[in-house]
CSV table of C-alpha atoms in Angstrom, one decimal:
chain,number,residue,atom,x,y,z
A,1,PRO,CA,-8.9,-7.0,15.9
A,2,HIS,CA,-8.9,-4.1,18.4
A,3,PHE,CA,-7.9,-0.7,17.0
A,4,GLU,CA,-5.3,0.0,19.7
A,5,LYS,CA,-1.8,-0.9,18.5
A,6,MET,CA,0.5,-2.2,21.2
A,7,LEU,CA,4.3,-2.5,20.8
A,8,TYR,CA,4.4,-5.7,22.8
A,9,ASP,CA,1.8,-7.4,20.6
A,10,ASN,CA,3.5,-6.4,17.4
A,11,ALA,CA,6.9,-7.3,18.7
A,12,GLN,CA,5.9,-10.8,19.7
A,13,LEU,CA,4.0,-11.3,16.4
A,14,LEU,CA,7.0,-10.2,14.4
A,15,GLY,CA,9.1,-12.9,16.0
A,16,VAL,CA,6.5,-15.5,15.2
A,17,TYR,CA,6.1,-14.4,11.6
A,18,ALA,CA,9.9,-14.4,11.1
A,19,GLN,CA,10.2,-17.9,12.4
A,20,ALA,CA,7.2,-19.0,10.3
A,21,ALA,CA,8.8,-17.5,7.2
A,22,VAL,CA,12.0,-19.5,7.7
A,23,ALA,CA,10.2,-22.7,8.8
A,24,THR,CA,7.7,-22.9,5.9
A,25,GLY,CA,9.2,-20.8,3.1
A,26,GLU,CA,5.7,-19.3,2.6
A,27,PRO,CA,5.9,-15.9,0.8
A,28,LEU,CA,2.9,-14.8,2.8
A,29,PHE,CA,4.8,-15.1,6.1
A,30,ARG,CA,7.8,-13.4,4.7
A,31,ARG,CA,5.6,-10.5,3.4
A,32,VAL,CA,3.8,-10.1,6.8
A,33,THR,CA,7.2,-10.2,8.6
A,34,ALA,CA,8.4,-7.3,6.4
A,35,GLU,CA,5.2,-5.3,6.7
A,36,THR,CA,5.1,-5.7,10.5
A,37,ALA,CA,8.7,-4.7,10.8
A,38,ASP,CA,8.2,-1.7,8.5
A,39,TRP,CA,5.2,-0.6,10.5
A,40,MET,CA,7.2,-0.7,13.7
A,41,LEU,CA,10.0,1.4,12.1
A,42,ARG,CA,7.5,3.8,10.5
A,43,GLU,CA,5.0,4.4,13.3
A,44,MET,CA,6.7,3.4,16.6
A,45,HIS,CA,10.4,4.1,16.2
A,46,SER,CA,11.5,7.3,18.0
A,47,PRO,CA,14.1,9.6,16.4
A,48,ALA,CA,16.3,8.8,19.4
A,49,GLY,CA,16.2,5.1,18.6
A,50,ALA,CA,13.8,3.6,21.1
A,51,PHE,CA,10.3,2.3,20.4
A,52,TYR,CA,7.1,4.0,21.7
A,53,SER,CA,4.4,2.1,23.6
A,54,THR,CA,1.0,2.4,21.8
A,55,LEU,CA,-1.2,4.0,19.3
A,56,ASP,CA,-4.6,4.8,20.7
A,57,ALA,CA,-7.9,3.3,19.4
A,58,ASP,CA,-9.6,6.7,19.3
A,59,SER,CA,-9.2,9.7,17.1
A,60,GLU,CA,-11.4,12.8,17.1
A,61,GLY,CA,-13.2,11.2,20.0
A,62,HIS,CA,-14.4,8.1,18.1
A,63,GLU,CA,-13.0,4.6,18.3
A,64,GLY,CA,-11.5,3.4,15.1
A,65,LYS,CA,-12.3,6.6,13.1
A,66,PHE,CA,-8.8,6.7,11.7
A,67,TYR,CA,-9.0,3.1,10.3
A,68,VAL,CA,-12.6,2.5,9.0
A,69,TRP,CA,-13.9,3.0,5.5
A,70,THR,CA,-17.1,2.9,3.5
A,71,PRO,CA,-17.4,1.2,0.1
A,72,ASP,CA,-18.1,4.6,-1.6
A,73,GLN,CA,-15.0,6.2,-0.1
A,74,VAL,CA,-12.8,3.3,-1.4
A,75,ARG,CA,-14.5,3.2,-4.8
A,76,ASP,CA,-13.8,6.9,-5.3
A,77,LEU,CA,-10.1,6.4,-4.8
A,78,LEU,CA,-9.5,3.3,-7.0
A,79,GLU,CA,-9.7,2.1,-10.5
A,80,PRO,CA,-12.6,-0.3,-11.1
A,81,GLU,CA,-10.3,-3.4,-11.4
A,82,GLU,CA,-8.6,-2.4,-8.2
A,83,TYR,CA,-11.8,-2.0,-6.4
A,84,GLU,CA,-13.2,-5.4,-7.5
A,85,ALA,CA,-10.2,-7.2,-6.2
A,86,PHE,CA,-9.8,-5.1,-3.0
A,87,ALA,CA,-13.5,-5.3,-2.1
A,88,ARG,CA,-13.5,-9.1,-2.2
A,89,ARG,CA,-10.2,-9.4,-0.3
A,90,PHE,CA,-11.2,-7.0,2.6
A,91,GLY,CA,-15.0,-7.5,2.9
A,92,LEU,CA,-16.3,-4.3,1.3
A,93,ASP,CA,-18.8,-6.6,-0.6
A,94,ARG,CA,-20.2,-7.7,2.8
A,95,ASP,CA,-22.2,-6.0,5.5
A,96,ALA,CA,-20.7,-3.3,7.6
A,97,ASN,CA,-18.8,-4.8,10.6
A,98,PHE,CA,-18.2,-1.8,12.9
A,99,GLU,CA,-20.9,0.8,13.7
A,100,GLY,CA,-22.1,1.2,10.1
A,101,ALA,CA,-18.6,1.3,8.7
A,102,TRP,CA,-16.1,-1.3,7.4
A,103,HIS,CA,-13.1,-2.3,9.4
A,104,LEU,CA,-10.9,-3.9,6.8
A,105,HIS,CA,-9.4,-7.3,7.3
A,106,THR,CA,-8.7,-10.3,5.1
A,107,TYR,CA,-11.7,-12.4,4.1
A,108,ARG,CA,-10.8,-14.3,0.9
A,109,ALA,CA,-7.7,-15.9,-0.5
A,110,LEU,CA,-6.1,-14.4,-3.6
A,111,ALA,CA,-6.6,-17.7,-5.6
A,112,ASP,CA,-10.4,-17.5,-5.0
A,113,ILE,CA,-10.6,-13.9,-6.0
A,114,ALA,CA,-8.5,-14.6,-9.2
A,115,THR,CA,-11.0,-17.4,-10.1
A,116,ASP,CA,-14.0,-14.9,-9.6
A,117,LEU,CA,-12.4,-12.3,-11.8
A,118,GLY,CA,-10.9,-14.6,-14.4
A,119,ALA,CA,-7.4,-13.1,-13.7
A,120,SER,CA,-4.1,-14.4,-12.5
A,121,GLU,CA,-3.2,-14.3,-8.8
A,122,ALA,CA,-0.3,-12.0,-9.7
A,123,ALA,CA,-2.6,-9.5,-11.4
A,124,VAL,CA,-5.0,-9.6,-8.4
A,125,GLU,CA,-2.2,-9.1,-5.9
A,126,ALA,CA,-0.8,-6.2,-8.0
A,127,HIS,CA,-4.3,-4.5,-8.0
A,128,ILE,CA,-4.6,-5.0,-4.2
A,129,ASP,CA,-1.1,-3.6,-3.5
A,130,SER,CA,-1.8,-0.6,-5.7
A,131,ALA,CA,-5.1,-0.1,-3.9
A,132,ARG,CA,-3.6,-0.4,-0.4
A,133,ALA,CA,-0.9,2.2,-1.3
A,134,LYS,CA,-3.6,4.7,-2.4
A,135,LEU,CA,-5.7,4.1,0.7
A,136,LEU,CA,-2.7,4.5,3.0
A,137,ALA,CA,-1.8,7.8,1.4
A,138,VAL,CA,-5.3,9.1,2.0
A,139,ARG,CA,-5.6,7.6,5.5
A,140,ASN,CA,-2.4,9.4,6.5
A,141,THR,CA,-4.1,12.7,5.9
A,142,ARG,CA,-6.7,11.9,8.5
A,143,VAL,CA,-6.5,13.1,12.2
A,144,TRP,CA,-4.1,10.6,13.8
A,145,PRO,CA,-4.9,8.7,17.0
A,146,GLY,CA,-2.8,9.7,20.0
A,147,ARG,CA,0.5,7.9,20.5
A,148,ASP,CA,1.8,7.0,23.9
A,149,GLU,CA,5.5,7.9,23.6
A,150,LYS,CA,6.6,6.3,26.8
A,151,VAL,CA,9.6,4.0,26.3
A,152,LEU,CA,9.2,0.9,28.4
A,153,THR,CA,12.4,-1.2,28.9
A,154,SER,CA,10.7,-4.6,28.8
A,155,TRP,CA,8.6,-3.9,25.7
A,156,ASN,CA,11.7,-2.5,23.9
A,157,GLY,CA,13.5,-5.7,24.9
A,158,LEU,CA,10.8,-7.7,23.0
A,159,ALA,CA,11.1,-5.4,20.0
A,160,ILE,CA,14.9,-5.7,19.9
A,161,GLY,CA,14.7,-9.5,19.9
A,162,SER,CA,12.1,-9.7,17.3
A,163,LEU,CA,13.7,-7.2,15.0
A,164,ALA,CA,16.9,-9.2,15.2
A,165,GLN,CA,15.0,-12.4,14.3
A,166,ALA,CA,13.3,-10.6,11.3
A,167,SER,CA,16.7,-9.2,10.2
A,168,ARG,CA,18.0,-12.8,9.8
A,169,ALA,CA,14.8,-14.1,8.2
A,170,LEU,CA,14.6,-11.3,5.7
A,171,ASP,CA,18.4,-10.7,5.4
A,172,ARG,CA,17.8,-7.0,6.2
A,173,ASP,CA,20.6,-5.2,8.0
A,174,ASP,CA,18.3,-2.2,8.6
A,175,LEU,CA,16.3,-4.2,11.1
A,176,ALA,CA,19.3,-5.2,13.1
A,177,ASP,CA,20.4,-1.5,12.9
A,178,ALA,CA,17.1,-0.5,14.4
A,179,ALA,CA,17.5,-3.1,17.2
A,180,LEU,CA,21.0,-1.8,18.0
A,181,GLN,CA,19.7,1.8,18.1
A,182,ALA,CA,17.2,0.7,20.7
A,183,VAL,CA,19.9,-1.0,22.7
A,184,ARG,CA,22.0,2.1,22.7
A,185,PHE,CA,19.1,4.2,23.7
A,186,LEU,CA,18.4,2.0,26.7
A,187,ARG,CA,22.0,1.8,27.6
A,188,GLY,CA,22.3,5.6,27.5
A,189,HIS,CA,19.0,6.5,29.2
A,190,CYS,CA,17.8,3.6,31.3
A,191,TRP,CA,21.0,2.1,32.7
A,192,ARG,CA,22.3,3.9,35.8
A,193,ASP,CA,24.9,2.7,38.3
A,194,GLY,CA,24.7,-0.9,37.1
A,195,ARG,CA,20.9,-1.1,37.3
A,196,LEU,CA,18.0,-0.6,34.9
A,197,LEU,CA,15.2,1.9,35.0
A,198,ALA,CA,11.8,0.8,33.7
A,199,VAL,CA,10.4,3.9,32.0
A,200,HIS,CA,11.7,6.8,29.9
A,201,ALA,CA,9.1,9.6,29.3
A,202,ALA,CA,9.2,13.3,28.6
A,203,GLY,CA,13.0,13.3,28.7
A,204,GLU,CA,13.3,11.5,32.1
A,205,SER,CA,14.0,7.9,33.0
A,206,ARG,CA,12.5,6.7,36.3
A,207,LEU,CA,11.2,3.7,38.3
A,208,PRO,CA,13.5,0.9,39.4
A,209,ALA,CA,13.2,-1.9,36.8
A,210,TYR,CA,11.4,-5.2,37.4
A,211,LEU,CA,12.3,-8.7,36.6
A,212,ASP,CA,10.6,-8.5,33.2
A,213,ASP,CA,12.8,-5.5,32.2
A,214,TYR,CA,16.0,-7.4,32.9
A,215,ALA,CA,14.9,-10.7,31.4
A,216,MET,CA,13.3,-9.3,28.2
A,217,LEU,CA,16.2,-7.0,27.5
A,218,ALA,CA,18.7,-9.8,28.1
A,219,TRP,CA,16.7,-12.0,25.7
A,220,GLY,CA,16.7,-9.2,23.1
A,221,LEU,CA,20.5,-8.8,23.5
A,222,LEU,CA,21.1,-12.5,22.9
A,223,SER,CA,18.9,-12.4,19.8
A,224,LEU,CA,20.8,-9.4,18.5
A,225,LEU,CA,24.0,-11.3,19.0
A,226,GLU,CA,22.7,-13.9,16.6
A,227,ALA,CA,22.2,-11.2,14.0
A,228,ARG,CA,25.6,-9.6,14.4
A,229,TRP,CA,28.5,-9.8,16.8
A,230,ASP,CA,28.6,-7.1,19.4
A,231,ALA,CA,30.9,-7.6,22.4
A,232,ALA,CA,29.2,-4.8,24.3
A,233,ALA,CA,25.8,-6.5,23.9
A,234,LEU,CA,27.2,-9.8,25.3
A,235,GLU,CA,28.8,-8.0,28.2
A,236,TRP,CA,25.5,-6.2,29.0
A,237,ALA,CA,23.5,-9.4,28.8
A,238,ILE,CA,25.9,-10.9,31.4
A,239,GLU,CA,25.6,-7.8,33.6
A,240,LEU,CA,21.8,-8.1,33.4
A,241,ALA,CA,21.9,-11.8,34.3
A,242,GLU,CA,24.1,-11.1,37.3
A,243,VAL,CA,21.7,-8.4,38.6
A,244,MET,CA,18.8,-11.0,38.3
A,245,LEU,CA,20.8,-13.5,40.3
A,246,GLN,CA,21.9,-11.0,42.9
A,247,HIS,CA,18.7,-8.9,43.4
A,248,PHE,CA,15.7,-10.9,42.2
A,249,ALA,CA,16.5,-14.6,42.9
A,250,ASP,CA,14.6,-16.5,45.5
A,251,ALA,CA,17.5,-18.2,47.3
A,252,ASP,CA,15.2,-20.6,49.2
A,253,ALA,CA,12.6,-21.8,46.7
A,254,GLY,CA,14.2,-21.0,43.4
A,255,GLY,CA,12.8,-18.7,40.6
A,256,PHE,CA,12.8,-14.9,40.6
A,257,TYR,CA,10.7,-12.3,42.3
A,258,PHE,CA,9.1,-9.6,40.2
A,259,THR,CA,10.7,-6.9,42.3
A,260,ALA,CA,14.3,-6.5,43.4
A,261,ASP,CA,15.4,-7.0,47.0
A,262,ASP,CA,16.0,-3.3,47.4
A,263,HIS,CA,12.8,-2.3,45.8
A,264,GLU,CA,10.2,-0.3,47.7
A,265,ALA,CA,8.7,-2.5,50.4
A,266,LEU,CA,5.4,-4.1,49.4
A,267,ILE,CA,2.8,-6.1,51.4
A,268,LEU,CA,3.6,-9.0,49.2
A,269,ARG,CA,6.6,-9.5,47.0
A,270,PRO,CA,5.2,-11.2,43.9
A,271,LYS,CA,6.7,-14.2,42.1
A,272,THR,CA,4.7,-15.2,39.1
A,273,PHE,CA,5.2,-18.0,36.5
A,274,SER,CA,2.3,-17.7,34.2
A,275,ASP,CA,2.3,-15.8,30.9
A,276,ASP,CA,0.0,-12.9,30.4
A,277,ALA,CA,-0.1,-10.4,27.5
A,278,THR,CA,3.6,-10.7,27.7
A,279,PRO,CA,5.8,-13.7,28.4
A,280,ALA,CA,6.4,-14.5,32.1
A,281,GLY,CA,9.5,-12.9,33.4
A,282,ASN,CA,10.5,-16.2,35.1
A,283,GLY,CA,10.2,-18.1,31.8
A,284,VAL,CA,12.2,-15.6,29.9
A,285,ALA,CA,14.8,-15.5,32.7
A,286,ALA,CA,15.1,-19.2,32.6
A,287,ARG,CA,15.6,-19.2,28.8
A,288,VAL,CA,18.2,-16.5,29.0
A,289,LEU,CA,20.1,-18.3,31.7
A,290,LEU,CA,20.1,-21.6,29.9
A,291,ARG,CA,21.4,-20.1,26.6
A,292,LEU,CA,23.9,-17.8,28.3
A,293,GLY,CA,25.0,-20.7,30.6
A,294,TYR,CA,25.7,-23.0,27.7
A,295,LEU,CA,27.3,-20.3,25.6
A,296,LEU,CA,29.7,-19.3,28.3
A,297,GLY,CA,30.0,-22.6,30.1
A,298,GLU,CA,28.7,-21.0,33.3
A,299,PRO,CA,27.1,-23.5,35.7
A,300,ARG,CA,25.7,-20.8,38.0
A,301,TYR,CA,23.4,-19.7,35.2
A,302,LEU,CA,22.3,-23.3,34.4
A,303,ASP,CA,21.7,-24.1,38.1
A,304,ALA,CA,19.5,-20.9,38.5
A,305,ALA,CA,17.5,-21.9,35.4
A,306,GLU,CA,17.0,-25.4,36.8
A,307,ARG,CA,15.9,-24.0,40.2
A,308,THR,CA,13.4,-21.8,38.4
A,309,LEU,CA,11.9,-24.7,36.5
A,310,ARG,CA,11.6,-26.8,39.7
A,311,SER,CA,10.0,-23.9,41.6
A,312,ALA,CA,7.4,-23.6,38.8
A,313,GLN,CA,6.8,-27.3,38.3
A,314,ALA,CA,3.5,-27.6,40.2
A,315,ALA,CA,2.0,-24.6,38.4
A,316,VAL,CA,3.1,-25.8,35.0
A,317,GLU,CA,1.8,-29.3,35.6
A,318,ARG,CA,-1.6,-28.0,36.8
A,319,TYR,CA,-2.0,-25.4,34.1
A,320,PRO,CA,0.4,-26.0,31.2
A,321,HIS,CA,-1.3,-23.9,28.6
A,322,GLY,CA,-0.8,-20.8,30.9
A,323,HIS,CA,3.0,-21.4,31.1
A,324,GLY,CA,4.2,-21.5,27.5
A,325,THR,CA,7.4,-19.6,28.1
A,326,LEU,CA,8.4,-21.9,31.0
A,327,LEU,CA,7.6,-24.9,28.8
A,328,MET,CA,10.0,-23.6,26.1
A,329,ALA,CA,12.6,-23.2,28.8
A,330,LEU,CA,11.9,-26.7,30.1
A,331,GLU,CA,12.3,-28.1,26.5
A,332,GLU,CA,15.8,-26.5,26.3
A,333,TYR,CA,16.7,-27.7,29.8
A,334,ALA,CA,15.7,-31.3,28.9
A,335,SER,CA,17.3,-31.2,25.5
A,336,PRO,CA,20.0,-28.5,25.4
A,337,PRO,CA,20.1,-26.1,22.4
A,338,HIS,CA,22.8,-26.3,19.8
A,339,ILE,CA,25.2,-23.5,20.3
A,340,LEU,CA,26.9,-22.8,17.0
A,341,VAL,CA,30.1,-20.6,17.3
A,342,LEU,CA,31.6,-19.4,14.0
A,343,ARG,CA,35.0,-17.8,13.9
A,344,GLY,CA,36.8,-16.3,10.9
A,345,PRO,CA,37.0,-13.2,8.6
A,346,GLN,CA,33.8,-11.0,8.7
A,347,ASP,CA,32.9,-11.4,5.0
A,348,GLU,CA,33.0,-15.2,5.2
A,349,LEU,CA,31.1,-15.2,8.6
A,350,ASP,CA,28.3,-13.2,6.9
A,351,LEU,CA,28.1,-15.8,4.1
A,352,TRP,CA,28.1,-18.8,6.5
A,353,ARG,CA,25.5,-17.3,8.8
A,354,SER,CA,23.2,-16.3,5.9
A,355,GLU,CA,23.2,-19.9,4.7
A,356,ILE,CA,22.7,-21.3,8.2
A,357,ASP,CA,19.8,-18.9,8.8
A,358,LYS,CA,17.9,-20.6,6.0
A,359,LEU,CA,17.7,-23.8,8.1
A,360,TYR,CA,14.9,-23.6,10.6
A,361,ASP,CA,15.9,-24.7,14.1
A,362,PRO,CA,14.4,-22.8,17.0
A,363,HIS,CA,16.7,-24.6,19.4
A,364,ARG,CA,19.9,-23.4,17.8
A,365,MET,CA,21.8,-20.3,18.9
A,366,ILE,CA,24.4,-18.9,16.6
A,367,VAL,CA,27.2,-16.4,17.3
A,368,ALA,CA,29.6,-15.4,14.5
A,369,VAL,CA,32.7,-13.9,16.1
A,370,PRO,CA,35.2,-12.2,13.9
A,371,ALA,CA,38.7,-13.6,14.2
A,372,GLY,CA,40.1,-10.4,15.6
A,373,ALA,CA,37.4,-9.8,18.2
A,374,LYS,CA,38.5,-8.6,21.6
A,375,ARG,CA,37.0,-8.8,25.1
A,376,LEU,CA,35.9,-12.4,24.6
A,377,PRO,CA,34.9,-14.7,27.5
A,378,GLU,CA,37.1,-17.7,27.8
A,379,ALA,CA,34.5,-20.0,26.4
A,380,LEU,CA,34.5,-18.1,23.1
A,381,ALA,CA,38.1,-17.1,23.1
A,382,SER,CA,39.1,-20.8,23.2
A,383,LYS,CA,37.2,-21.4,20.0
A,384,ARG,CA,39.8,-20.0,17.5
A,385,ALA,CA,39.6,-19.2,13.8
A,386,LEU,CA,42.6,-21.4,13.0
A,387,GLY,CA,43.6,-19.3,10.0
A,388,GLY,CA,40.3,-19.5,8.2
A,389,THR,CA,36.5,-19.7,8.9
A,390,VAL,CA,35.5,-22.6,11.2
A,391,ALA,CA,32.5,-23.6,13.1
A,392,TYR,CA,32.1,-25.3,16.5
A,393,VAL,CA,28.8,-27.1,17.1
A,394,CYS,CA,28.1,-27.5,20.8
A,395,ARG,CA,25.4,-29.4,22.6
A,396,GLY,CA,25.3,-28.8,26.3
A,397,MET,CA,28.9,-28.6,27.4
A,398,THR,CA,30.3,-30.8,24.6
A,399,CYS,CA,31.6,-29.2,21.3
A,400,SER,CA,32.5,-30.7,18.0
A,401,PRO,CA,36.0,-30.4,16.5
A,402,PRO,CA,36.2,-27.3,14.2
A,403,VAL,CA,34.3,-27.7,11.0
A,404,ASP,CA,36.3,-26.0,8.3
A,405,THR,CA,33.9,-25.9,5.3
A,406,LEU,CA,30.4,-24.5,4.9
A,407,GLY,CA,29.3,-27.6,3.0
A,408,ASN,CA,30.3,-29.9,5.8
A,409,LEU,CA,28.7,-27.7,8.4
A,410,LEU,CA,25.3,-27.6,6.5
A,411,ARG,CA,25.4,-31.4,6.1
A,412,LEU,CA,26.1,-31.7,9.9
A,413,LEU,CA,23.3,-29.3,10.8
A,414,GLY,CA,20.9,-30.9,8.3
A,415,GLY,CA,21.3,-34.2,10.1
A,416,ASN,CA,20.4,-32.8,13.5
């Protein structure tokens, strides 16, 4: 792995880890989800609530100096039993792997190390955890790499969405709180006169936002809605979708341009469909419009998503592995996601959603709307609480009758 730490990498990985934790039940994935989220909050979360962009690879003029170790340095800090487990786990018993030093990463499974040492896996894991804590404390006294404290709207959108996913996977409200803080920062600093700005740095927000900013922030808002109900988040997601349709859409060929129609004039107005280090804006926009369209019963959004997919069809067929985000949108276009709307008292909604979140289904969207919620779009307002907690299971534009017990709902979802 490279030493530079990017917000967009860790945000995307966090979402994958969170889904893997739910899908498999593997403790490893749950642990890595928690550790990645904790790192984002510890190292990349600004006091004002947004997320910084990067940590440099260099410190004191040398690449990786902050991160690498030697066996002697580690041995001096640890108890012998800690060192024996740690060295096997992270390769200190092998040759140096970076300019005469050791860049630690996992080499061997805990079970194999336990067999070598004649110890239990639990004991080995405890020694390694203790060792990691000691090394982290010492590493934090080193000269830190530089941190790029720009706030980028698109990357923060990715972080918001993944923190919301991790909040549900780990049942941790603090992660949803952090996502909401970032939303409020962007709303307060990067939303001006009904349009987004792309960058906030040194106390100033600037540069008209691009398609990726609108699409990724809207996706983050929809993910946050699944973690907790927030009428303002839904309203903002709708506003962002409307700006995409009004200012970025290609009315003739379908899809969305990277720049708005009132952006600075360029020699070429780009419209890209392929994923790069971040998901393709057109793919994310299509996914947002599909889910928002089904949630609100809004055919304009569904039509725009379909036109995007048709516009990208030739590129996707020619090079499918370069268009993963559009393929995910295509899957939900061909087989609409389940939209699950819960209505009822907040305490019961929390219980129902917690149980539903244990069932892995990447093609399900859940919104738990308290019975007394105000400012609801008609598609949600029409789904009433009926005096208790109920669920409406929708596929496309068709919804089930209200399901009034959690057991019946779990049976219904388990059969899908």
